[in-house]
Amino acid sequence: MLEKLESSLGRILGWGLIATTLLVTPLWALDPINPIKMLVVVPVGFMCLALILANRKSVSWGSYKIVLGLIGAFVVWQVLVVLISGGEPNQQLFGSQGRNTGLITYVAFSLVFLGSVIASNEEALKRLVIVVSIVGTASLGYGVIQAVGADPFNWVNPYSPVFGFLGNPNFQSSLLGILGAIVFAQLFDKGLKIQLKALIGIYLLVTLYVIKETASQQGFLVLALGIGVVVGFYVVQLNRGLGIGYGVLSILGFFVVLFGTLNKGPLASILYKDSVTYRGDYWQAGWNMTLDHPIFGVGMDSYGDWYRRSRTLAATLRRGPDTTSNAAHNVFLDISS
């Protein structure tokens, strides 16, 4: 029974991941990106819950005490936030326009997390590689179409036109970096045929091209970090001493890159962008909301309602009083605020 449950959860999560990533509605929606993705995530989450409850006798609940405790505490806390914070009720439930990260979405995320934990096994990892291949190939293909100016849809986007199915070049860049690292890891499969290794090489080259066209460098950083971790595991398996040396060099490299993004050190001229400072302003506003409204914050997905009141004077002067944001650009601060 447990194997059947794991298999069913795996299929639901796999198809849900594909649909959530790739579905957009550019022809008939004011927001063609977020509502349709929410419309997939929520049913997937509750389908996972229904399957788990229907097969509850086959689940070793004792193995998931910590996960269940964290999920239960998180959901209860979010419900209390909606009831106590005083934010606009509908916005807290469904999320702000262009985000849709309200209570309903976060409950669904929690259920997807629970389903993923229970479904996690070797077979699920193999299925994940297939899902990654499908999502990655589709995202790359559409990214190339956008990069060469052949997009059939007339998107309204003030940033790079290469944003895939996510509506944001930063999201597209990061997603391709994550997927690229997972695909790169398959090169270390000893049983992989040379033809498939060649395809992986082509996939990674196209990934680098599309990330470049997004004009968002974080995809390169995510890809480099992922490849570094994969190579690190391989080096440790070869020789523990080499693994320690590799780990030390990797940590040093990580901090050099980190300081570079913060406009410090030898890589500052390459890695630093003004947007990093702007994100710092958003983070500071989120932190101010957290301090001013501890525990329950200003309400689910209500950051935008309080941004002008919580930003610093420096942030106001830097970009002008009319510049605003409806997200802290940091998930932890979005939740805490």
Tab-separated table of C-alpha atoms in Angstrom:
chain	number	residue	atom	x	y	z
A	1	MET	CA	0.000	0.000	0.000
A	2	LEU	CA	2.814	2.416	0.854
A	3	GLU	CA	4.508	1.824	-2.507
A	4	LYS	CA	1.218	2.513	-4.282
A	5	LEU	CA	0.763	5.725	-2.286
A	6	GLU	CA	4.314	6.857	-3.060
A	7	SER	CA	3.811	6.138	-6.758
A	8	SER	CA	0.483	8.004	-6.891
A	9	LEU	CA	1.892	10.999	-5.038
A	10	GLY	CA	4.909	11.006	-7.335
A	11	ARG	CA	2.746	11.131	-10.454
A	12	ILE	CA	0.558	13.924	-9.077
A	13	LEU	CA	3.562	15.969	-7.993
A	14	GLY	CA	5.387	15.369	-11.275
A	15	TRP	CA	2.517	16.458	-13.481
A	16	GLY	CA	1.747	19.286	-11.075
A	17	LEU	CA	5.306	20.581	-11.334
A	18	ILE	CA	5.186	20.480	-15.122
A	19	ALA	CA	1.799	22.203	-15.313
A	20	THR	CA	2.639	24.847	-12.708
A	21	THR	CA	5.831	25.815	-14.497
A	22	LEU	CA	4.630	25.773	-18.089
A	23	LEU	CA	0.998	26.917	-18.030
A	24	VAL	CA	0.333	30.556	-18.949
A	25	THR	CA	-2.781	32.312	-20.300
A	26	PRO	CA	-1.538	35.206	-22.482
A	27	LEU	CA	-4.668	35.433	-24.628
A	28	TRP	CA	-7.457	35.860	-22.103
A	29	ALA	CA	-6.207	37.018	-18.692
A	30	LEU	CA	-5.205	40.348	-17.168
A	31	ASP	CA	-2.492	38.464	-15.280
A	32	PRO	CA	-1.474	35.580	-17.559
A	33	ILE	CA	1.131	34.127	-15.214
A	34	ASN	CA	0.223	33.811	-11.547
A	35	PRO	CA	-3.500	32.927	-11.264
A	36	ILE	CA	-3.220	29.914	-13.581
A	37	LYS	CA	-0.232	28.631	-11.621
A	38	MET	CA	-2.134	29.060	-8.363
A	39	LEU	CA	-5.053	27.233	-9.989
A	40	VAL	CA	-2.735	24.240	-10.479
A	41	VAL	CA	-0.817	24.330	-7.190
A	42	VAL	CA	-3.887	24.431	-4.947
A	43	PRO	CA	-5.634	21.321	-6.366
A	44	VAL	CA	-2.313	19.456	-6.443
A	45	GLY	CA	-1.762	20.210	-2.753
A	46	PHE	CA	-5.219	19.073	-1.712
A	47	MET	CA	-5.021	15.992	-3.942
A	48	CYS	CA	-1.878	15.045	-2.036
A	49	LEU	CA	-3.746	15.528	1.249
A	50	ALA	CA	-6.689	13.419	0.056
A	51	LEU	CA	-4.399	10.589	-1.054
A	52	ILE	CA	-2.479	10.636	2.206
A	53	LEU	CA	-5.650	10.578	4.312
A	54	ALA	CA	-7.156	7.785	2.204
A	55	ASN	CA	-4.018	5.702	2.779
A	56	ARG	CA	-3.227	6.942	6.280
A	57	LYS	CA	-2.896	3.418	7.710
A	58	SER	CA	0.028	2.651	5.411
A	59	VAL	CA	1.995	5.764	6.420
A	60	SER	CA	4.620	5.504	9.168
A	61	TRP	CA	3.586	8.717	10.866
A	62	GLY	CA	6.311	8.419	13.475
A	63	SER	CA	8.902	9.041	10.766
A	64	TYR	CA	7.367	12.400	9.938
A	65	LYS	CA	6.827	13.919	13.393
A	66	ILE	CA	9.120	16.880	12.779
A	67	VAL	CA	7.700	17.583	9.314
A	68	LEU	CA	4.114	17.343	10.551
A	69	GLY	CA	4.900	19.555	13.527
A	70	LEU	CA	6.506	22.240	11.373
A	71	ILE	CA	3.709	22.187	8.790
A	72	GLY	CA	0.992	22.242	11.452
A	73	ALA	CA	2.612	25.126	13.334
A	74	PHE	CA	3.166	27.091	10.121
A	75	VAL	CA	-0.421	26.701	8.889
A	76	VAL	CA	-1.908	27.576	12.294
A	77	TRP	CA	0.335	30.636	12.485
A	78	GLN	CA	-0.725	31.794	9.000
A	79	VAL	CA	-4.413	31.358	9.860
A	80	LEU	CA	-3.899	33.460	12.986
A	81	VAL	CA	-2.135	36.103	10.875
A	82	VAL	CA	-5.192	36.362	8.620
A	83	LEU	CA	-7.521	36.637	11.620
A	84	ILE	CA	-5.477	39.029	13.757
A	85	SER	CA	-3.254	41.196	11.530
A	86	GLY	CA	-6.054	43.395	10.192
A	87	GLY	CA	-5.033	43.094	6.546
A	88	GLU	CA	-7.592	43.082	3.728
A	89	PRO	CA	-9.262	39.613	3.950
A	90	ASN	CA	-9.486	38.739	0.242
A	91	GLN	CA	-5.928	39.856	-0.388
A	92	GLN	CA	-4.721	37.744	2.520
A	93	LEU	CA	-6.567	34.689	1.210
A	94	PHE	CA	-5.735	34.944	-2.497
A	95	GLY	CA	-2.660	37.172	-2.441
A	96	SER	CA	-1.957	40.498	-4.118
A	97	GLN	CA	-2.296	40.906	-7.868
A	98	GLY	CA	0.820	39.701	-9.642
A	99	ARG	CA	1.895	37.547	-6.673
A	100	ASN	CA	-1.006	35.366	-5.497
A	101	THR	CA	0.966	34.190	-2.469
A	102	GLY	CA	-1.799	34.398	0.117
A	103	LEU	CA	-2.981	31.892	2.706
A	104	ILE	CA	-4.539	29.487	0.192
A	105	THR	CA	-1.310	29.235	-1.800
A	106	TYR	CA	0.867	28.706	1.276
A	107	VAL	CA	-1.436	25.996	2.624
A	108	ALA	CA	-1.168	24.289	-0.769
A	109	PHE	CA	2.630	24.643	-0.672
A	110	SER	CA	2.628	23.010	2.759
A	111	LEU	CA	0.573	20.075	1.481
A	112	VAL	CA	2.826	19.705	-1.562
A	113	PHE	CA	5.795	19.638	0.808
A	114	LEU	CA	4.172	16.913	2.900
A	115	GLY	CA	3.355	14.882	-0.207
A	116	SER	CA	6.920	15.276	-1.474
A	117	VAL	CA	8.387	14.045	1.810
A	118	ILE	CA	6.185	10.948	1.877
A	119	ALA	CA	6.732	10.216	-1.834
A	120	SER	CA	10.503	10.641	-1.603
A	121	ASN	CA	12.355	7.511	-2.696
A	122	GLU	CA	14.766	6.389	-5.407
A	123	GLU	CA	11.976	6.000	-7.948
A	124	ALA	CA	10.761	9.530	-7.210
A	125	LEU	CA	14.248	10.904	-7.871
A	126	LYS	CA	14.320	9.174	-11.263
A	127	ARG	CA	10.915	10.661	-12.043
A	128	LEU	CA	12.217	14.087	-10.981
A	129	VAL	CA	14.991	13.874	-13.574
A	130	ILE	CA	12.364	13.211	-16.262
A	131	VAL	CA	10.253	16.136	-15.048
A	132	VAL	CA	13.319	18.398	-15.005
A	133	SER	CA	14.133	17.353	-18.571
A	134	ILE	CA	10.611	18.198	-19.768
A	135	VAL	CA	10.402	21.528	-17.938
A	136	GLY	CA	13.960	22.474	-18.841
A	137	THR	CA	13.615	21.658	-22.529
A	138	ALA	CA	10.326	23.569	-22.809
A	139	SER	CA	11.680	26.577	-20.896
A	140	LEU	CA	14.860	26.634	-22.968
A	141	GLY	CA	12.957	26.270	-26.221
A	142	TYR	CA	10.607	29.129	-25.433
A	143	GLY	CA	13.526	31.161	-24.099
A	144	VAL	CA	15.342	30.805	-27.429
A	145	ILE	CA	12.170	31.827	-29.286
A	146	GLN	CA	11.925	34.943	-27.109
A	147	ALA	CA	15.648	35.675	-27.451
A	148	VAL	CA	15.505	35.744	-31.263
A	149	GLY	CA	12.400	37.949	-31.226
A	150	ALA	CA	9.996	35.311	-32.536
A	151	ASP	CA	7.615	35.214	-29.564
A	152	PRO	CA	4.062	34.797	-30.948
A	153	PHE	CA	2.563	36.610	-27.960
A	154	ASN	CA	2.684	40.363	-27.443
A	155	TRP	CA	3.728	40.441	-23.802
A	156	VAL	CA	3.786	43.713	-21.874
A	157	ASN	CA	7.065	43.555	-19.962
A	158	PRO	CA	9.367	46.502	-19.152
A	159	TYR	CA	12.371	44.236	-18.581
A	160	SER	CA	14.146	41.637	-20.708
A	161	PRO	CA	11.795	39.933	-23.206
A	162	VAL	CA	13.310	36.571	-22.251
A	163	PHE	CA	11.276	35.437	-19.246
A	164	GLY	CA	10.028	32.010	-20.289
A	165	PHE	CA	6.812	30.827	-18.701
A	166	LEU	CA	7.452	32.688	-15.430
A	167	GLY	CA	6.858	36.307	-16.462
A	168	ASN	CA	10.089	37.542	-14.895
A	169	PRO	CA	13.620	37.319	-16.376
A	170	ASN	CA	15.118	36.864	-12.900
A	171	PHE	CA	12.866	33.871	-12.247
A	172	GLN	CA	13.640	32.402	-15.669
A	173	SER	CA	17.363	32.867	-15.146
A	174	SER	CA	17.332	31.224	-11.715
A	175	LEU	CA	15.107	28.350	-12.850
A	176	LEU	CA	17.430	27.556	-15.744
A	177	GLY	CA	20.388	27.666	-13.365
A	178	ILE	CA	18.743	25.161	-11.009
A	179	LEU	CA	17.635	22.840	-13.809
A	180	GLY	CA	21.036	23.107	-15.481
A	181	ALA	CA	22.783	21.969	-12.300
A	182	ILE	CA	20.470	18.949	-12.004
A	183	VAL	CA	21.066	18.031	-15.651
A	184	PHE	CA	24.835	18.487	-15.202
A	185	ALA	CA	24.761	15.971	-12.343
A	186	GLN	CA	23.562	13.288	-14.774
A	187	LEU	CA	26.978	13.392	-16.472
A	188	PHE	CA	28.350	11.450	-13.505
A	189	ASP	CA	26.015	8.517	-14.124
A	190	LYS	CA	28.446	5.769	-15.135
A	191	GLY	CA	25.817	3.987	-17.207
A	192	LEU	CA	24.933	7.042	-19.290
A	193	LYS	CA	25.495	6.626	-23.030
A	194	ILE	CA	27.843	8.979	-24.855
A	195	GLN	CA	24.976	10.231	-27.032
A	196	LEU	CA	23.041	11.360	-23.957
A	197	LYS	CA	26.154	13.034	-22.563
A	198	ALA	CA	26.460	14.962	-25.829
A	199	LEU	CA	22.824	16.051	-25.532
A	200	ILE	CA	23.489	17.215	-21.982
A	201	GLY	CA	26.434	19.251	-23.254
A	202	ILE	CA	24.215	20.913	-25.864
A	203	TYR	CA	21.527	21.509	-23.232
A	204	LEU	CA	24.027	23.276	-20.968
A	205	LEU	CA	25.350	25.451	-23.816
A	206	VAL	CA	21.805	26.550	-24.688
A	207	THR	CA	21.192	27.175	-20.977
A	208	LEU	CA	24.164	29.558	-20.859
A	209	TYR	CA	22.876	31.375	-23.953
A	210	VAL	CA	19.332	31.825	-22.648
A	211	ILE	CA	20.538	32.933	-19.199
A	212	LYS	CA	22.723	35.533	-20.929
A	213	GLU	CA	19.730	36.767	-22.925
A	214	THR	CA	17.639	37.217	-19.765
A	215	ALA	CA	20.138	39.915	-18.722
A	216	SER	CA	19.959	38.421	-15.220
A	217	GLN	CA	23.286	37.197	-13.905
A	218	GLN	CA	21.839	35.282	-10.953
A	219	GLY	CA	21.217	32.312	-13.241
A	220	PHE	CA	24.967	32.016	-13.821
A	221	LEU	CA	25.595	32.192	-10.078
A	222	VAL	CA	22.967	29.545	-9.314
A	223	LEU	CA	24.314	27.267	-12.053
A	224	ALA	CA	27.903	27.715	-10.854
A	225	LEU	CA	26.891	26.986	-7.262
A	226	GLY	CA	24.974	23.869	-8.290
A	227	ILE	CA	27.814	22.561	-10.446
A	228	GLY	CA	30.242	23.276	-7.620
A	229	VAL	CA	28.186	21.175	-5.205
A	230	VAL	CA	27.904	18.293	-7.699
A	231	VAL	CA	31.640	18.312	-8.397
A	232	GLY	CA	32.289	18.510	-4.658
A	233	PHE	CA	30.361	15.302	-3.987
A	234	TYR	CA	32.261	13.599	-6.806
A	235	VAL	CA	35.656	14.754	-5.487
A	236	VAL	CA	34.817	13.569	-1.952
A	237	GLN	CA	33.995	10.121	-3.319
A	238	LEU	CA	37.330	10.017	-5.136
A	239	ASN	CA	39.500	11.198	-2.271
A	240	ARG	CA	38.481	12.590	1.104
A	241	GLY	CA	41.620	14.745	1.368
A	242	LEU	CA	40.977	16.322	-2.010
A	243	GLY	CA	37.376	16.834	-0.944
A	244	ILE	CA	38.441	18.849	2.100
A	245	GLY	CA	40.729	21.017	-0.019
A	246	TYR	CA	37.988	21.514	-2.583
A	247	GLY	CA	35.567	22.460	0.183
A	248	VAL	CA	37.920	25.118	1.577
A	249	LEU	CA	38.497	26.631	-1.867
A	250	SER	CA	34.764	26.554	-2.574
A	251	ILE	CA	33.959	28.408	0.645
A	252	LEU	CA	36.568	31.053	-0.155
A	253	GLY	CA	35.199	31.381	-3.678
A	254	PHE	CA	31.658	31.665	-2.347
A	255	PHE	CA	32.565	34.594	-0.113
A	256	VAL	CA	34.524	36.319	-2.885
A	257	VAL	CA	31.427	36.112	-5.097
A	258	LEU	CA	29.148	37.176	-2.240
A	259	PHE	CA	31.241	40.248	-1.482
A	260	GLY	CA	31.407	41.007	-5.198
A	261	THR	CA	27.611	41.151	-5.433
A	262	LEU	CA	27.693	43.552	-2.475
A	263	ASN	CA	30.132	45.855	-4.329
A	264	LYS	CA	33.190	44.756	-2.390
A	265	GLY	CA	36.335	42.898	-3.392
A	266	PRO	CA	37.962	42.110	-6.773
A	267	LEU	CA	34.744	40.944	-8.482
A	268	ALA	CA	32.664	43.979	-7.516
A	269	SER	CA	32.879	45.599	-10.959
A	270	ILE	CA	31.620	42.380	-12.574
A	271	LEU	CA	28.963	41.187	-10.148
A	272	TYR	CA	27.515	44.286	-8.524
A	273	LYS	CA	24.348	45.849	-9.931
A	274	ASP	CA	22.233	48.735	-8.676
A	275	SER	CA	19.354	46.282	-8.272
A	276	VAL	CA	21.239	44.732	-5.345
A	277	THR	CA	20.957	48.034	-3.475
A	278	TYR	CA	17.267	48.274	-4.359
A	279	ARG	CA	16.691	44.781	-3.008
A	280	GLY	CA	18.421	45.861	0.169
A	281	ASP	CA	15.867	48.675	0.451
A	282	TYR	CA	13.024	46.172	0.050
A	283	TRP	CA	14.581	43.887	2.644
A	284	GLN	CA	14.976	46.746	5.104
A	285	ALA	CA	11.328	47.730	4.675
A	286	GLY	CA	10.292	44.119	5.283
A	287	TRP	CA	12.460	43.945	8.378
A	288	ASN	CA	10.967	47.210	9.665
A	289	MET	CA	7.468	45.746	9.238
A	290	THR	CA	8.580	42.647	11.128
A	291	LEU	CA	9.908	44.723	14.030
A	292	ASP	CA	6.913	47.066	14.113
A	293	HIS	CA	4.378	44.221	13.842
A	294	PRO	CA	6.004	41.170	15.454
A	295	ILE	CA	4.500	37.663	15.297
A	296	PHE	CA	1.473	38.463	13.106
A	297	GLY	CA	2.963	41.103	10.788
A	298	VAL	CA	0.881	43.353	8.545
A	299	GLY	CA	-1.065	40.509	6.917
A	300	MET	CA	-0.542	37.806	4.308
A	301	ASP	CA	0.798	39.284	1.051
A	302	SER	CA	0.134	42.799	2.405
A	303	TYR	CA	3.712	44.082	2.121
A	304	GLY	CA	2.733	46.528	-0.635
A	305	ASP	CA	0.138	48.220	1.570
A	306	TRP	CA	2.810	49.123	4.090
A	307	TYR	CA	5.907	49.643	1.953
A	308	ARG	CA	5.787	53.444	1.841
A	309	ARG	CA	5.338	53.629	5.614
A	310	SER	CA	8.148	51.198	6.349
A	311	ARG	CA	10.886	52.111	3.867
A	312	THR	CA	13.831	54.207	4.956
A	313	LEU	CA	14.419	57.819	3.984
A	314	ALA	CA	17.439	56.704	1.953
A	315	ALA	CA	15.249	54.313	-0.056
A	316	THR	CA	12.762	57.109	-0.760
A	317	LEU	CA	15.475	59.490	-1.941
A	318	ARG	CA	17.294	56.832	-3.947
A	319	ARG	CA	14.465	56.063	-6.383
A	320	GLY	CA	11.835	58.694	-5.624
A	321	PRO	CA	8.653	58.643	-3.522
A	322	ASP	CA	6.517	57.117	-6.296
A	323	THR	CA	8.545	53.900	-6.511
A	324	THR	CA	6.890	51.094	-4.585
A	325	SER	CA	6.904	47.309	-4.287
A	326	ASN	CA	4.456	44.611	-3.230
A	327	ALA	CA	7.133	42.107	-2.184
A	328	ALA	CA	10.252	42.130	-0.028
A	329	HIS	CA	12.110	40.072	-2.671
A	330	ASN	CA	12.973	37.702	0.149
A	331	VAL	CA	10.605	34.861	1.036
A	332	PHE	CA	11.538	34.853	4.719
A	333	LEU	CA	10.913	38.584	5.074
A	334	ASP	CA	7.721	38.322	3.023
A	335	ILE	CA	6.448	35.786	5.553
A	336	SER	CA	7.746	37.492	8.700
A	337	SER	CA	6.346	40.874	7.665
